[in-house]
Amino acid sequence: SDLFTMGVPVAEKVIRTVAVYAALSLLIRVFGKRDLAQLNSHDLVVMMLVSNVVQNAIIGADNSLWGGVLGAVTLFAVNAVVVRWLRRNATVERLFEGTPTVLAHDGHFDEATLRHEGIRRGDLERAIRNQGADDITEVATATLSPGGAIVVELKAGDQNASRADLDAVRRHLDARLDAIESALR
């Protein structure tokens, strides 16, 4: 039975898992930084096929329960170590994760960057609307973060007022009205 008997030595299983993790991390870094929420149907098909393709590279000739558990534990452990290492060193984080990319600036799309990053104009327009702008003319900058999220900064005149902003205006007007009333008495 293959249930508890591993067909591959533990060290080989760990090395295989770490190697596949490193290779996939590099491929993701090279081929773009779109967020999972921005994946289109073709990207989803690729992700599903990649998981199937690398399965044998991780498990080798091993169909045991313990071999699968060891592979999963190794993936989680390697990921935890890598994430903590990246967060402690800004230079290494920039090297592995990249830097933000400007997709739109001062109310205009950067079409070349959108093409390069594989982001459709409609997807950026949707992200802009989701973050409070009516259209591109209200955008100071829209950037694609290294993690794949689109971050929109509105022009000062197009930013929404918060309750604190409204309260400050109300207090200012109340003070002015009190001053006028006092002057009239």
PDB file of C-alpha atoms in Angstrom:
ATOM      1  CA  SER A   1       0.000   0.000   0.000  1.00  0.00           C
ATOM      2  CA  ASP A   2       1.198   3.521  -0.842  1.00  0.00           C
ATOM      3  CA  LEU A   3      -0.791   5.116   1.955  1.00  0.00           C
ATOM      4  CA  PHE A   4       2.005   5.380   4.522  1.00  0.00           C
ATOM      5  CA  THR A   5       5.105   4.257   2.604  1.00  0.00           C
ATOM      6  CA  MET A   6       6.866   7.126   0.865  1.00  0.00           C
ATOM      7  CA  GLY A   7       8.313   6.270  -2.531  1.00  0.00           C
ATOM      8  CA  VAL A   8      10.831   9.137  -2.376  1.00  0.00           C
ATOM      9  CA  PRO A   9      13.331   9.905   0.423  1.00  0.00           C
ATOM     10  CA  VAL A  10      12.347  12.799   2.722  1.00  0.00           C
ATOM     11  CA  ALA A  11      15.348  14.951   1.707  1.00  0.00           C
ATOM     12  CA  GLU A  12      14.518  14.531  -1.984  1.00  0.00           C
ATOM     13  CA  LYS A  13      10.889  15.461  -1.331  1.00  0.00           C
ATOM     14  CA  VAL A  14      11.948  18.658   0.502  1.00  0.00           C
ATOM     15  CA  ILE A  15      14.478  19.601  -2.200  1.00  0.00           C
ATOM     16  CA  ARG A  16      11.886  19.011  -4.957  1.00  0.00           C
ATOM     17  CA  THR A  17       9.313  21.151  -3.147  1.00  0.00           C
ATOM     18  CA  VAL A  18      11.717  24.029  -2.471  1.00  0.00           C
ATOM     19  CA  ALA A  19      12.960  23.953  -6.077  1.00  0.00           C
ATOM     20  CA  VAL A  20       9.431  24.075  -7.504  1.00  0.00           C
ATOM     21  CA  TYR A  21       8.492  26.869  -5.074  1.00  0.00           C
ATOM     22  CA  ALA A  22      11.531  28.905  -6.153  1.00  0.00           C
ATOM     23  CA  ALA A  23      10.870  28.309  -9.849  1.00  0.00           C
ATOM     24  CA  LEU A  24       7.193  29.299  -9.586  1.00  0.00           C
ATOM     25  CA  SER A  25       8.061  32.391  -7.539  1.00  0.00           C
ATOM     26  CA  LEU A  26      10.527  33.451 -10.223  1.00  0.00           C
ATOM     27  CA  LEU A  27       8.008  32.810 -13.008  1.00  0.00           C
ATOM     28  CA  ILE A  28       5.334  34.846 -11.248  1.00  0.00           C
ATOM     29  CA  ARG A  29       7.835  37.692 -10.753  1.00  0.00           C
ATOM     30  CA  VAL A  30       8.880  37.615 -14.414  1.00  0.00           C
ATOM     31  CA  PHE A  31       5.423  37.282 -15.937  1.00  0.00           C
ATOM     32  CA  GLY A  32       3.611  40.026 -14.085  1.00  0.00           C
ATOM     33  CA  LYS A  33       2.082  41.237 -10.908  1.00  0.00           C
ATOM     34  CA  ARG A  34      -1.623  41.287 -11.494  1.00  0.00           C
ATOM     35  CA  ASP A  35      -3.694  40.524  -8.420  1.00  0.00           C
ATOM     36  CA  LEU A  36      -5.699  37.297  -8.191  1.00  0.00           C
ATOM     37  CA  ALA A  37      -8.834  39.416  -8.462  1.00  0.00           C
ATOM     38  CA  GLN A  38      -7.577  40.621 -11.846  1.00  0.00           C
ATOM     39  CA  LEU A  39      -7.015  37.179 -13.334  1.00  0.00           C
ATOM     40  CA  ASN A  40      -8.961  36.552 -16.493  1.00  0.00           C
ATOM     41  CA  SER A  41     -10.234  33.131 -17.569  1.00  0.00           C
ATOM     42  CA  HIS A  42      -7.034  32.365 -19.481  1.00  0.00           C
ATOM     43  CA  ASP A  43      -4.914  33.136 -16.401  1.00  0.00           C
ATOM     44  CA  LEU A  44      -7.102  30.811 -14.327  1.00  0.00           C
ATOM     45  CA  VAL A  45      -6.636  27.981 -16.842  1.00  0.00           C
ATOM     46  CA  VAL A  46      -2.861  28.503 -16.714  1.00  0.00           C
ATOM     47  CA  MET A  47      -2.865  28.436 -12.900  1.00  0.00           C
ATOM     48  CA  MET A  48      -4.874  25.212 -12.842  1.00  0.00           C
ATOM     49  CA  LEU A  49      -2.610  23.554 -15.407  1.00  0.00           C
ATOM     50  CA  VAL A  50       0.558  24.715 -13.659  1.00  0.00           C
ATOM     51  CA  SER A  51      -0.591  23.077 -10.439  1.00  0.00           C
ATOM     52  CA  ASN A  52      -1.080  19.822 -12.307  1.00  0.00           C
ATOM     53  CA  VAL A  53       2.224  20.137 -14.185  1.00  0.00           C
ATOM     54  CA  VAL A  54       4.338  20.736 -11.073  1.00  0.00           C
ATOM     55  CA  GLN A  55       2.587  18.086  -8.970  1.00  0.00           C
ATOM     56  CA  ASN A  56       4.863  15.296 -10.176  1.00  0.00           C
ATOM     57  CA  ALA A  57       7.910  17.528  -9.836  1.00  0.00           C
ATOM     58  CA  ILE A  58       7.068  17.903  -6.145  1.00  0.00           C
ATOM     59  CA  ILE A  59       5.925  14.403  -5.278  1.00  0.00           C
ATOM     60  CA  GLY A  60       8.079  12.402  -7.685  1.00  0.00           C
ATOM     61  CA  ALA A  61       7.233   8.716  -7.710  1.00  0.00           C
ATOM     62  CA  ASP A  62       5.379   9.023  -4.428  1.00  0.00           C
ATOM     63  CA  ASN A  63       1.635   8.640  -3.961  1.00  0.00           C
ATOM     64  CA  SER A  64       1.725   8.202  -0.190  1.00  0.00           C
ATOM     65  CA  LEU A  65      -0.298  10.200   2.284  1.00  0.00           C
ATOM     66  CA  TRP A  66       2.835  11.127   4.215  1.00  0.00           C
ATOM     67  CA  GLY A  67       4.599  12.246   1.037  1.00  0.00           C
ATOM     68  CA  GLY A  68       1.728  14.607   0.194  1.00  0.00           C
ATOM     69  CA  VAL A  69       1.609  15.954   3.746  1.00  0.00           C
ATOM     70  CA  LEU A  70       5.391  16.454   3.752  1.00  0.00           C
ATOM     71  CA  GLY A  71       5.179  18.354   0.445  1.00  0.00           C
ATOM     72  CA  ALA A  72       2.399  20.586   1.785  1.00  0.00           C
ATOM     73  CA  VAL A  73       4.190  21.245   5.084  1.00  0.00           C
ATOM     74  CA  THR A  74       7.379  22.092   3.192  1.00  0.00           C
ATOM     75  CA  LEU A  75       5.499  24.552   0.947  1.00  0.00           C
ATOM     76  CA  PHE A  76       3.924  26.328   3.916  1.00  0.00           C
ATOM     77  CA  ALA A  77       7.213  26.432   5.844  1.00  0.00           C
ATOM     78  CA  VAL A  78       9.246  27.736   2.907  1.00  0.00           C
ATOM     79  CA  ASN A  79       6.607  30.374   2.168  1.00  0.00           C
ATOM     80  CA  ALA A  80       6.525  31.519   5.812  1.00  0.00           C
ATOM     81  CA  VAL A  81      10.322  31.854   5.900  1.00  0.00           C
ATOM     82  CA  VAL A  82      10.475  33.693   2.560  1.00  0.00           C
ATOM     83  CA  VAL A  83       7.685  36.129   3.473  1.00  0.00           C
ATOM     84  CA  ARG A  84       9.319  36.998   6.803  1.00  0.00           C
ATOM     85  CA  TRP A  85      12.727  37.385   5.172  1.00  0.00           C
ATOM     86  CA  LEU A  86      11.357  39.694   2.482  1.00  0.00           C
ATOM     87  CA  ARG A  87       9.538  41.899   5.014  1.00  0.00           C
ATOM     88  CA  ARG A  88      12.726  42.424   7.043  1.00  0.00           C
ATOM     89  CA  ASN A  89      14.882  43.603   4.141  1.00  0.00           C
ATOM     90  CA  ALA A  90      13.534  46.342   1.859  1.00  0.00           C
ATOM     91  CA  THR A  91      16.226  45.833  -0.783  1.00  0.00           C
ATOM     92  CA  VAL A  92      15.575  42.110  -1.048  1.00  0.00           C
ATOM     93  CA  GLU A  93      11.820  42.748  -1.045  1.00  0.00           C
ATOM     94  CA  ARG A  94      12.176  45.170  -3.991  1.00  0.00           C
ATOM     95  CA  LEU A  95      14.358  42.649  -5.817  1.00  0.00           C
ATOM     96  CA  PHE A  96      11.936  39.742  -5.371  1.00  0.00           C
ATOM     97  CA  GLU A  97       8.604  41.545  -5.349  1.00  0.00           C
ATOM     98  CA  GLY A  98       9.307  44.540  -7.570  1.00  0.00           C
ATOM     99  CA  THR A  99       8.225  48.151  -7.296  1.00  0.00           C
ATOM    100  CA  PRO A 100       4.945  49.926  -7.989  1.00  0.00           C
ATOM    101  CA  THR A 101       4.188  50.651 -11.640  1.00  0.00           C
ATOM    102  CA  VAL A 102       2.332  53.801 -12.691  1.00  0.00           C
ATOM    103  CA  LEU A 103      -0.644  52.895 -14.910  1.00  0.00           C
ATOM    104  CA  ALA A 104      -2.200  56.370 -15.123  1.00  0.00           C
ATOM    105  CA  HIS A 105      -0.974  59.836 -14.242  1.00  0.00           C
ATOM    106  CA  ASP A 106      -2.642  63.241 -14.135  1.00  0.00           C
ATOM    107  CA  GLY A 107      -5.881  62.031 -15.703  1.00  0.00           C
ATOM    108  CA  HIS A 108      -4.327  60.010 -18.552  1.00  0.00           C
ATOM    109  CA  PHE A 109      -3.791  56.292 -19.079  1.00  0.00           C
ATOM    110  CA  ASP A 110      -0.272  55.051 -19.786  1.00  0.00           C
ATOM    111  CA  GLU A 111      -1.223  52.758 -22.660  1.00  0.00           C
ATOM    112  CA  ALA A 112       2.272  51.305 -23.097  1.00  0.00           C
ATOM    113  CA  THR A 113       2.456  50.323 -19.427  1.00  0.00           C
ATOM    114  CA  LEU A 114      -1.051  48.836 -19.505  1.00  0.00           C
ATOM    115  CA  ARG A 115      -0.031  46.673 -22.473  1.00  0.00           C
ATOM    116  CA  HIS A 116       3.242  45.687 -20.827  1.00  0.00           C
ATOM    117  CA  GLU A 117       1.512  44.664 -17.567  1.00  0.00           C
ATOM    118  CA  GLY A 118      -1.321  42.883 -19.393  1.00  0.00           C
ATOM    119  CA  ILE A 119      -4.034  45.049 -17.852  1.00  0.00           C
ATOM    120  CA  ARG A 120      -7.052  45.975 -19.912  1.00  0.00           C
ATOM    121  CA  ARG A 121      -8.133  49.584 -19.882  1.00  0.00           C
ATOM    122  CA  GLY A 122     -11.611  48.497 -18.768  1.00  0.00           C
ATOM    123  CA  ASP A 123     -10.148  46.703 -15.731  1.00  0.00           C
ATOM    124  CA  LEU A 124      -8.304  49.864 -14.710  1.00  0.00           C
ATOM    125  CA  GLU A 125     -11.445  51.960 -15.257  1.00  0.00           C
ATOM    126  CA  ARG A 126     -13.382  49.582 -12.988  1.00  0.00           C
ATOM    127  CA  ALA A 127     -10.698  49.838 -10.290  1.00  0.00           C
ATOM    128  CA  ILE A 128     -10.802  53.627 -10.587  1.00  0.00           C
ATOM    129  CA  ARG A 129     -14.586  53.682 -10.101  1.00  0.00           C
ATOM    130  CA  ASN A 130     -14.332  51.245  -7.180  1.00  0.00           C
ATOM    131  CA  GLN A 131     -11.942  53.638  -5.459  1.00  0.00           C
ATOM    132  CA  GLY A 132     -14.163  56.706  -5.706  1.00  0.00           C
ATOM    133  CA  ALA A 133     -13.486  58.356  -9.059  1.00  0.00           C
ATOM    134  CA  ASP A 134     -16.065  58.809 -11.785  1.00  0.00           C
ATOM    135  CA  ASP A 135     -13.488  58.600 -14.567  1.00  0.00           C
ATOM    136  CA  ILE A 136      -9.786  58.892 -15.416  1.00  0.00           C
ATOM    137  CA  THR A 137      -9.838  62.707 -15.399  1.00  0.00           C
ATOM    138  CA  GLU A 138     -10.180  62.644 -11.587  1.00  0.00           C
ATOM    139  CA  VAL A 139      -7.063  60.483 -11.104  1.00  0.00           C
ATOM    140  CA  ALA A 140      -3.754  61.931  -9.945  1.00  0.00           C
ATOM    141  CA  THR A 141      -2.051  58.510 -10.141  1.00  0.00           C
ATOM    142  CA  ALA A 142      -3.095  54.904 -10.487  1.00  0.00           C
ATOM    143  CA  THR A 143      -0.379  52.407  -9.657  1.00  0.00           C
ATOM    144  CA  LEU A 144      -0.046  48.652  -9.788  1.00  0.00           C
ATOM    145  CA  SER A 145       1.516  47.594  -6.490  1.00  0.00           C
ATOM    146  CA  PRO A 146       4.059  44.758  -6.373  1.00  0.00           C
ATOM    147  CA  GLY A 147       1.364  42.558  -4.832  1.00  0.00           C
ATOM    148  CA  GLY A 148      -0.919  43.192  -7.785  1.00  0.00           C
ATOM    149  CA  ALA A 149      -3.449  45.598  -6.289  1.00  0.00           C
ATOM    150  CA  ILE A 150      -4.353  48.749  -8.178  1.00  0.00           C
ATOM    151  CA  VAL A 151      -4.074  51.804  -5.942  1.00  0.00           C
ATOM    152  CA  VAL A 152      -5.770  55.018  -7.080  1.00  0.00           C
ATOM    153  CA  GLU A 153      -4.946  58.475  -5.742  1.00  0.00           C
ATOM    154  CA  LEU A 154      -7.498  61.097  -6.702  1.00  0.00           C
ATOM    155  CA  LYS A 155      -6.688  64.688  -7.556  1.00  0.00           C
ATOM    156  CA  ALA A 156      -7.160  66.969  -4.554  1.00  0.00           C
ATOM    157  CA  GLY A 157     -10.321  68.585  -5.941  1.00  0.00           C
ATOM    158  CA  ASP A 158     -11.914  65.212  -6.682  1.00  0.00           C
ATOM    159  CA  GLN A 159     -11.344  63.530  -3.333  1.00  0.00           C
ATOM    160  CA  ASN A 160     -14.396  62.756  -1.280  1.00  0.00           C
ATOM    161  CA  ALA A 161     -14.960  64.719   1.896  1.00  0.00           C
ATOM    162  CA  SER A 162     -14.915  62.718   5.104  1.00  0.00           C
ATOM    163  CA  ARG A 163     -17.184  63.321   8.067  1.00  0.00           C
ATOM    164  CA  ALA A 164     -14.222  64.904   9.830  1.00  0.00           C
ATOM    165  CA  ASP A 165     -13.818  67.313   6.893  1.00  0.00           C
ATOM    166  CA  LEU A 166     -17.506  68.236   7.056  1.00  0.00           C
ATOM    167  CA  ASP A 167     -17.373  68.667  10.834  1.00  0.00           C
ATOM    168  CA  ALA A 168     -14.396  71.003  10.478  1.00  0.00           C
ATOM    169  CA  VAL A 169     -16.271  73.108   7.915  1.00  0.00           C
ATOM    170  CA  ARG A 170     -19.348  73.132  10.146  1.00  0.00           C
ATOM    171  CA  ARG A 171     -17.303  74.278  13.172  1.00  0.00           C
ATOM    172  CA  HIS A 172     -15.642  76.987  11.097  1.00  0.00           C
ATOM    173  CA  LEU A 173     -18.995  78.256   9.799  1.00  0.00           C
ATOM    174  CA  ASP A 174     -20.523  78.143  13.282  1.00  0.00           C
ATOM    175  CA  ALA A 175     -17.622  80.191  14.643  1.00  0.00           C
ATOM    176  CA  ARG A 176     -17.975  82.723  11.833  1.00  0.00           C
ATOM    177  CA  LEU A 177     -21.736  82.983  12.396  1.00  0.00           C
ATOM    178  CA  ASP A 178     -21.196  83.445  16.147  1.00  0.00           C
ATOM    179  CA  ALA A 179     -18.703  86.218  15.401  1.00  0.00           C
ATOM    180  CA  ILE A 180     -21.164  87.944  13.050  1.00  0.00           C
ATOM    181  CA  GLU A 181     -24.006  87.632  15.567  1.00  0.00           C
ATOM    182  CA  SER A 182     -21.788  89.082  18.313  1.00  0.00           C
ATOM    183  CA  ALA A 183     -20.797  91.974  16.088  1.00  0.00           C
ATOM    184  CA  LEU A 184     -24.440  92.734  15.292  1.00  0.00           C
ATOM    185  CA  ARG A 185     -25.451  92.908  18.981  1.00  0.00           C
TER     186      ARG A 185
END
